[in-house]
Amino acid sequence: MDLLKTLVDKGLRRELPTREEALAVLATSDDDLLDVVAAAGKVRRHWFGRRVKLNYLVNLKSGLCPEDCSYCSQRLGSKADILKYTWLKPEEASKAAAAGLAGGAKRVCLVASGRGPTDRDVDRVSRTIKAIKEQNEGVEVCACLGLLSEGQAERLREAGADAYNHNLNTSEATYGDITTTHTYADRVDTVRKAHAAGLSACSGLIAGMGESDEDLVDVVFALRELDPDSVPVNFLIPMEGTPLAKEWHLTPQRCLRILAMVRFVCPDVEVRIAGGREVHLRTMQPLALHLANSIFLGDYLTSEGQAGKADLEMIADAGFEVEGADQVTLPEHRASGGCGEGGGCGAPQEGGGTVCGSAAAARADEPRTDLVAVRRRGAGTDLAPNA
């Protein structure tokens, strides 16, 4: 297929595809899917080899958010039956982080619900970052705290943060349809603040909210222009109790095409499969490793992921290797830019789910609500975390 040869050549040169080429990837047929994966896999291996970076989420503060993001179980007015708790103490967060690091993660992502941190919150997170780094030599730490005010990114950097995550989520044209309490421009501003402070900027998207192919291409092209080190790709988990609970539009094949398009548009960037891979990719998760070079280990923010041991087995069985703490994630031309050795961190908005129930009994076109499991372990509970 001439399209795929062209996209591979451009990816190896870090050349931006045209919008028409990106749209054409999303429009390919299931018959051509393996060809698309193979082509994007060439670009992935050129820049990242067969390494898979593992990241681990610690939800510092769960629920009770004043924002109205339609996809989020922690939103204002959410009726989702999730864990709700206030800020973890630094020692609690450090203990949770240690579980993920012991499981093979090289980066810890500290996430807190809310519009954005107060200066007191920044102090609190700074103490947490220092506690984690004191007890885990060489660990990378990313913060995801919402919209940043002037000077806050610099303070997080001084405290030892390596990266800051703030996702664009969807196209500028449709952003107002999913959130009204802040704007798309607010999100762009926070990514730029993080980048300007010397943090490894990370920003990604959520697929499956009813958006068009044009919306997906718009947001990925906008991300390419922002030039983050990491682009997390979330697949919407339609959580009961949220406005998007009935939005089941994704198939494993569509998810793979989306990941391939992101790889072609952002060839030398850390592409992370974030929330929702277990629910929407299901048994085709190993194929996605040919497109993305990073995943989250274990559970997410308010939902459960597959067992950490299963993640490690999947990586090995697919012929990939876990990236070591002594390995630099990004290609040399990006890693030398002073934005952190490991690239950005993309905290998923909501996602994951244990693989349970009878998959054989489910039709391919039916919503797999049986795969969505609310997190009841780890941070904020007395139960051991999944890592």
CSV table of N, CA and C in Angstrom, one decimal, residues 110-200:
chain,number,residue,atom,x,y,z
A,110,LEU,N,2.0,11.0,39.9
A,110,LEU,CA,1.2,11.4,41.1
A,110,LEU,C,0.0,12.3,40.6
A,111,VAL,N,-1.2,11.8,40.8
A,111,VAL,CA,-2.4,12.5,40.2
A,111,VAL,C,-3.3,12.9,41.4
A,112,ALA,N,-3.9,14.1,41.2
A,112,ALA,CA,-4.9,14.6,42.2
A,112,ALA,C,-6.1,15.2,41.4
A,113,SER,N,-7.3,14.9,41.8
A,113,SER,CA,-8.4,15.5,41.2
A,113,SER,C,-8.6,16.9,41.6
A,114,GLY,N,-9.2,17.7,40.8
A,114,GLY,CA,-9.4,19.1,41.1
A,114,GLY,C,-9.2,20.0,39.9
A,115,ARG,N,-9.6,21.3,40.0
A,115,ARG,CA,-9.3,22.2,38.9
A,115,ARG,C,-7.9,22.5,38.7
A,116,GLY,N,-7.2,22.6,39.9
A,116,GLY,CA,-5.7,22.9,39.8
A,116,GLY,C,-5.3,23.0,41.3
A,117,PRO,N,-4.0,23.0,41.5
A,117,PRO,CA,-3.4,23.0,42.9
A,117,PRO,C,-3.4,24.4,43.4
A,118,THR,N,-3.6,24.5,44.7
A,118,THR,CA,-3.3,25.7,45.5
A,118,THR,C,-1.8,25.7,45.8
A,119,ASP,N,-1.3,26.8,46.2
A,119,ASP,CA,0.1,26.9,46.6
A,119,ASP,C,0.4,25.9,47.8
A,120,ARG,N,-0.6,25.7,48.6
A,120,ARG,CA,-0.5,24.7,49.7
A,120,ARG,C,-0.4,23.3,49.2
A,121,ASP,N,-1.2,23.1,48.1
A,121,ASP,CA,-1.2,21.8,47.5
A,121,ASP,C,0.1,21.5,46.9
A,122,VAL,N,0.7,22.5,46.2
A,122,VAL,CA,2.0,22.3,45.6
A,122,VAL,C,3.1,22.0,46.7
A,123,ASP,N,3.0,22.7,47.8
A,123,ASP,CA,3.9,22.3,48.9
A,123,ASP,C,3.7,20.9,49.3
A,124,ARG,N,2.5,20.4,49.4
A,124,ARG,CA,2.2,19.1,49.9
A,124,ARG,C,2.7,18.0,48.8
A,125,VAL,N,2.5,18.3,47.6
A,125,VAL,CA,3.0,17.4,46.5
A,125,VAL,C,4.5,17.4,46.5
A,126,SER,N,5.1,18.6,46.7
A,126,SER,CA,6.6,18.7,46.7
A,126,SER,C,7.2,17.8,47.8
A,127,ARG,N,6.5,17.8,49.0
A,127,ARG,CA,7.0,16.9,50.1
A,127,ARG,C,6.9,15.5,49.7
A,128,THR,N,5.8,15.1,49.0
A,128,THR,CA,5.6,13.8,48.5
A,128,THR,C,6.7,13.4,47.5
A,129,ILE,N,7.0,14.3,46.5
A,129,ILE,CA,8.0,14.0,45.6
A,129,ILE,C,9.3,13.7,46.2
A,130,LYS,N,9.7,14.5,47.2
A,130,LYS,CA,10.9,14.4,47.9
A,130,LYS,C,11.0,13.1,48.7
A,131,ALA,N,9.9,12.7,49.3
A,131,ALA,CA,9.8,11.4,50.0
A,131,ALA,C,10.0,10.2,49.1
A,132,ILE,N,9.4,10.3,47.9
A,132,ILE,CA,9.5,9.2,47.0
A,132,ILE,C,11.0,9.1,46.5
A,133,LYS,N,11.6,10.2,46.2
A,133,LYS,CA,12.9,10.2,45.6
A,133,LYS,C,14.0,9.8,46.6
A,134,GLU,N,13.7,10.2,47.9
A,134,GLU,CA,14.7,9.8,48.9
A,134,GLU,C,14.7,8.3,49.1
A,135,GLN,N,13.6,7.7,48.9
A,135,GLN,CA,13.5,6.2,49.2
A,135,GLN,C,13.7,5.4,48.0
A,136,ASN,N,13.7,6.0,46.8
A,136,ASN,CA,13.8,5.2,45.6
A,136,ASN,C,14.8,5.9,44.6
A,137,GLU,N,16.0,5.5,44.7
A,137,GLU,CA,17.1,6.1,43.9
A,137,GLU,C,16.8,6.0,42.4
A,138,GLY,N,16.9,7.1,41.7
A,138,GLY,CA,16.7,7.0,40.2
A,138,GLY,C,15.3,7.0,39.7
A,139,VAL,N,14.3,7.1,40.6
A,139,VAL,CA,12.9,7.0,40.1
A,139,VAL,C,12.6,8.3,39.4
A,140,GLU,N,11.8,8.2,38.4
A,140,GLU,CA,11.2,9.4,37.7
A,140,GLU,C,9.8,9.7,38.3
A,141,VAL,N,9.6,11.0,38.5
A,141,VAL,CA,8.3,11.4,39.1
A,141,VAL,C,7.6,12.4,38.2
A,142,CYS,N,6.3,12.1,37.9
A,142,CYS,CA,5.5,13.0,37.1
A,142,CYS,C,4.3,13.5,38.0
A,143,ALA,N,3.9,14.7,37.8
A,143,ALA,CA,2.8,15.3,38.5
A,143,ALA,C,1.7,15.5,37.6
A,144,CYS,N,0.4,15.3,38.0
A,144,CYS,CA,-0.8,15.6,37.2
A,144,CYS,C,-1.8,16.2,38.2
A,145,LEU,N,-1.8,17.5,38.3
A,145,LEU,CA,-2.6,18.2,39.3
A,145,LEU,C,-3.6,19.1,38.8
A,146,GLY,N,-3.8,19.2,37.5
A,146,GLY,CA,-4.8,20.1,36.9
A,146,GLY,C,-4.1,21.4,36.3
A,147,LEU,N,-4.9,22.4,36.2
A,147,LEU,CA,-4.4,23.7,35.7
A,147,LEU,C,-3.4,24.3,36.6
A,148,LEU,N,-2.3,24.8,36.0
A,148,LEU,CA,-1.2,25.4,36.8
A,148,LEU,C,-1.3,26.9,36.8
A,149,SER,N,-1.0,27.5,37.9
A,149,SER,CA,-0.9,29.0,38.0
A,149,SER,C,0.6,29.4,37.8
A,150,GLU,N,0.8,30.6,37.6
A,150,GLU,CA,2.2,31.1,37.4
A,150,GLU,C,3.1,30.7,38.6
A,151,GLY,N,4.3,30.1,38.2
A,151,GLY,CA,5.3,29.8,39.2
A,151,GLY,C,5.1,28.4,39.7
A,152,GLN,N,4.0,27.8,39.6
A,152,GLN,CA,3.8,26.4,40.2
A,152,GLN,C,4.6,25.4,39.5
A,153,ALA,N,4.7,25.4,38.2
A,153,ALA,CA,5.5,24.4,37.5
A,153,ALA,C,7.0,24.5,37.9
A,154,GLU,N,7.5,25.7,38.1
A,154,GLU,CA,8.9,25.9,38.5
A,154,GLU,C,9.1,25.3,39.9
A,155,ARG,N,8.1,25.5,40.8
A,155,ARG,CA,8.2,25.0,42.2
A,155,ARG,C,8.2,23.4,42.1
A,156,LEU,N,7.4,22.8,41.3
A,156,LEU,CA,7.4,21.4,41.2
A,156,LEU,C,8.7,20.9,40.6
A,157,ARG,N,9.3,21.6,39.7
A,157,ARG,CA,10.6,21.2,39.1
A,157,ARG,C,11.7,21.3,40.2
A,158,GLU,N,11.6,22.3,41.0
A,158,GLU,CA,12.6,22.5,42.1
A,158,GLU,C,12.5,21.4,43.1
A,159,ALA,N,11.3,20.9,43.3
A,159,ALA,CA,11.0,19.8,44.3
A,159,ALA,C,11.5,18.5,43.8
A,160,GLY,N,11.8,18.4,42.5
A,160,GLY,CA,12.3,17.1,41.9
A,160,GLY,C,11.5,16.5,40.9
A,161,ALA,N,10.3,17.1,40.6
A,161,ALA,CA,9.5,16.5,39.5
A,161,ALA,C,10.2,16.5,38.2
A,162,ASP,N,10.0,15.4,37.5
A,162,ASP,CA,10.6,15.3,36.1
A,162,ASP,C,9.7,15.7,35.0
A,163,ALA,N,8.4,15.5,35.3
A,163,ALA,CA,7.4,15.7,34.2
A,163,ALA,C,6.1,16.3,34.7
A,164,TYR,N,5.3,16.8,33.8
A,164,TYR,CA,4.0,17.2,34.2
A,164,TYR,C,3.0,16.8,33.1
A,165,ASN,N,1.9,16.2,33.5
A,165,ASN,CA,0.9,15.8,32.5
A,165,ASN,C,-0.4,16.6,32.6
A,166,HIS,N,-0.8,17.0,31.4
A,166,HIS,CA,-2.1,17.7,31.3
A,166,HIS,C,-2.6,17.4,29.9
A,167,ASN,N,-3.7,16.6,29.7
A,167,ASN,CA,-4.1,16.1,28.4
A,167,ASN,C,-5.1,17.1,27.7
A,168,LEU,N,-5.0,17.2,26.4
A,168,LEU,CA,-5.9,18.0,25.7
A,168,LEU,C,-7.2,17.3,25.5
A,169,ASN,N,-7.2,16.0,25.5
A,169,ASN,CA,-8.4,15.1,25.5
A,169,ASN,C,-9.1,15.0,24.1
A,170,THR,N,-9.5,16.2,23.6
A,170,THR,CA,-10.3,16.1,22.3
A,170,THR,C,-10.0,17.4,21.5
A,171,SER,N,-10.6,17.5,20.4
A,171,SER,CA,-10.3,18.7,19.5
A,171,SER,C,-10.8,20.0,20.1
A,172,GLU,N,-10.3,21.1,19.7
A,172,GLU,CA,-10.7,22.4,20.2
A,172,GLU,C,-12.2,22.6,19.8
A,173,ALA,N,-12.6,22.1,18.7
A,173,ALA,CA,-13.9,22.4,18.2
A,173,ALA,C,-15.0,21.7,19.0
A,174,THR,N,-14.6,20.6,19.6
A,174,THR,CA,-15.6,19.8,20.4
A,174,THR,C,-15.4,19.8,21.9
A,175,TYR,N,-14.4,20.6,22.3
A,175,TYR,CA,-14.0,20.6,23.7
A,175,TYR,C,-15.2,21.0,24.6
A,176,GLY,N,-15.9,22.0,24.2
A,176,GLY,CA,-17.0,22.6,25.0
A,176,GLY,C,-18.2,21.6,25.1
A,177,ASP,N,-18.2,20.5,24.3
A,177,ASP,CA,-19.2,19.5,24.4
A,177,ASP,C,-19.0,18.6,25.6
A,178,ILE,N,-17.7,18.5,26.1
A,178,ILE,CA,-17.4,17.5,27.1
A,178,ILE,C,-17.1,18.2,28.5
A,179,THR,N,-16.7,19.5,28.4
A,179,THR,CA,-16.4,20.2,29.6
A,179,THR,C,-16.8,21.7,29.5
A,180,THR,N,-17.4,22.3,30.5
A,180,THR,CA,-17.8,23.7,30.5
A,180,THR,C,-17.1,24.5,31.6
A,181,THR,N,-16.5,23.9,32.5
A,181,THR,CA,-15.9,24.6,33.7
A,181,THR,C,-14.5,25.1,33.4
A,182,HIS,N,-13.9,24.7,32.3
A,182,HIS,CA,-12.6,25.3,31.9
A,182,HIS,C,-12.6,25.1,30.3
A,183,THR,N,-11.6,25.7,29.7
A,183,THR,CA,-11.5,25.7,28.2
A,183,THR,C,-10.3,24.9,27.7
A,184,TYR,N,-10.4,24.6,26.4
A,184,TYR,CA,-9.3,24.0,25.7
A,184,TYR,C,-8.0,24.9,25.8
A,185,ALA,N,-8.2,26.2,25.7
A,185,ALA,CA,-7.1,27.1,25.8
A,185,ALA,C,-6.4,27.0,27.2
A,186,ASP,N,-7.2,26.8,28.2
A,186,ASP,CA,-6.6,26.6,29.6
A,186,ASP,C,-5.7,25.4,29.6
A,187,ARG,N,-6.1,24.4,29.0
A,187,ARG,CA,-5.2,23.2,29.0
A,187,ARG,C,-4.0,23.4,28.2
A,188,VAL,N,-4.1,24.0,27.0
A,188,VAL,CA,-2.9,24.3,26.2
A,188,VAL,C,-1.9,25.2,27.1
A,189,ASP,N,-2.5,26.2,27.8
A,189,ASP,CA,-1.6,27.1,28.6
A,189,ASP,C,-0.8,26.3,29.6
A,190,THR,N,-1.5,25.3,30.3
A,190,THR,CA,-0.8,24.5,31.3
A,190,THR,C,0.3,23.7,30.7
A,191,VAL,N,0.1,23.1,29.6
A,191,VAL,CA,1.2,22.3,28.9
A,191,VAL,C,2.3,23.2,28.6
A,192,ARG,N,2.1,24.4,28.2
A,192,ARG,CA,3.2,25.3,27.8
A,192,ARG,C,3.9,25.8,29.1
A,193,LYS,N,3.2,26.0,30.2
A,193,LYS,CA,3.8,26.4,31.4
A,193,LYS,C,4.8,25.3,31.9
A,194,ALA,N,4.3,24.0,31.8
A,194,ALA,CA,5.2,22.9,32.2
A,194,ALA,C,6.5,22.8,31.4
A,195,HIS,N,6.3,23.0,30.1
A,195,HIS,CA,7.4,22.9,29.1
A,195,HIS,C,8.4,24.0,29.4
A,196,ALA,N,7.8,25.2,29.6
A,196,ALA,CA,8.7,26.4,29.9
A,196,ALA,C,9.5,26.3,31.2
A,197,ALA,N,9.0,25.5,32.1
A,197,ALA,CA,9.6,25.4,33.4
A,197,ALA,C,10.7,24.3,33.4
A,198,GLY,N,10.9,23.6,32.2
A,198,GLY,CA,11.9,22.6,32.1
A,198,GLY,C,11.4,21.2,32.5
A,199,LEU,N,10.1,21.1,32.7
A,199,LEU,CA,9.5,19.8,33.0
A,199,LEU,C,9.3,19.1,31.6
A,200,SER,N,9.3,17.8,31.7
A,200,SER,CA,9.0,17.0,30.5
A,200,SER,C,7.5,17.1,30.3
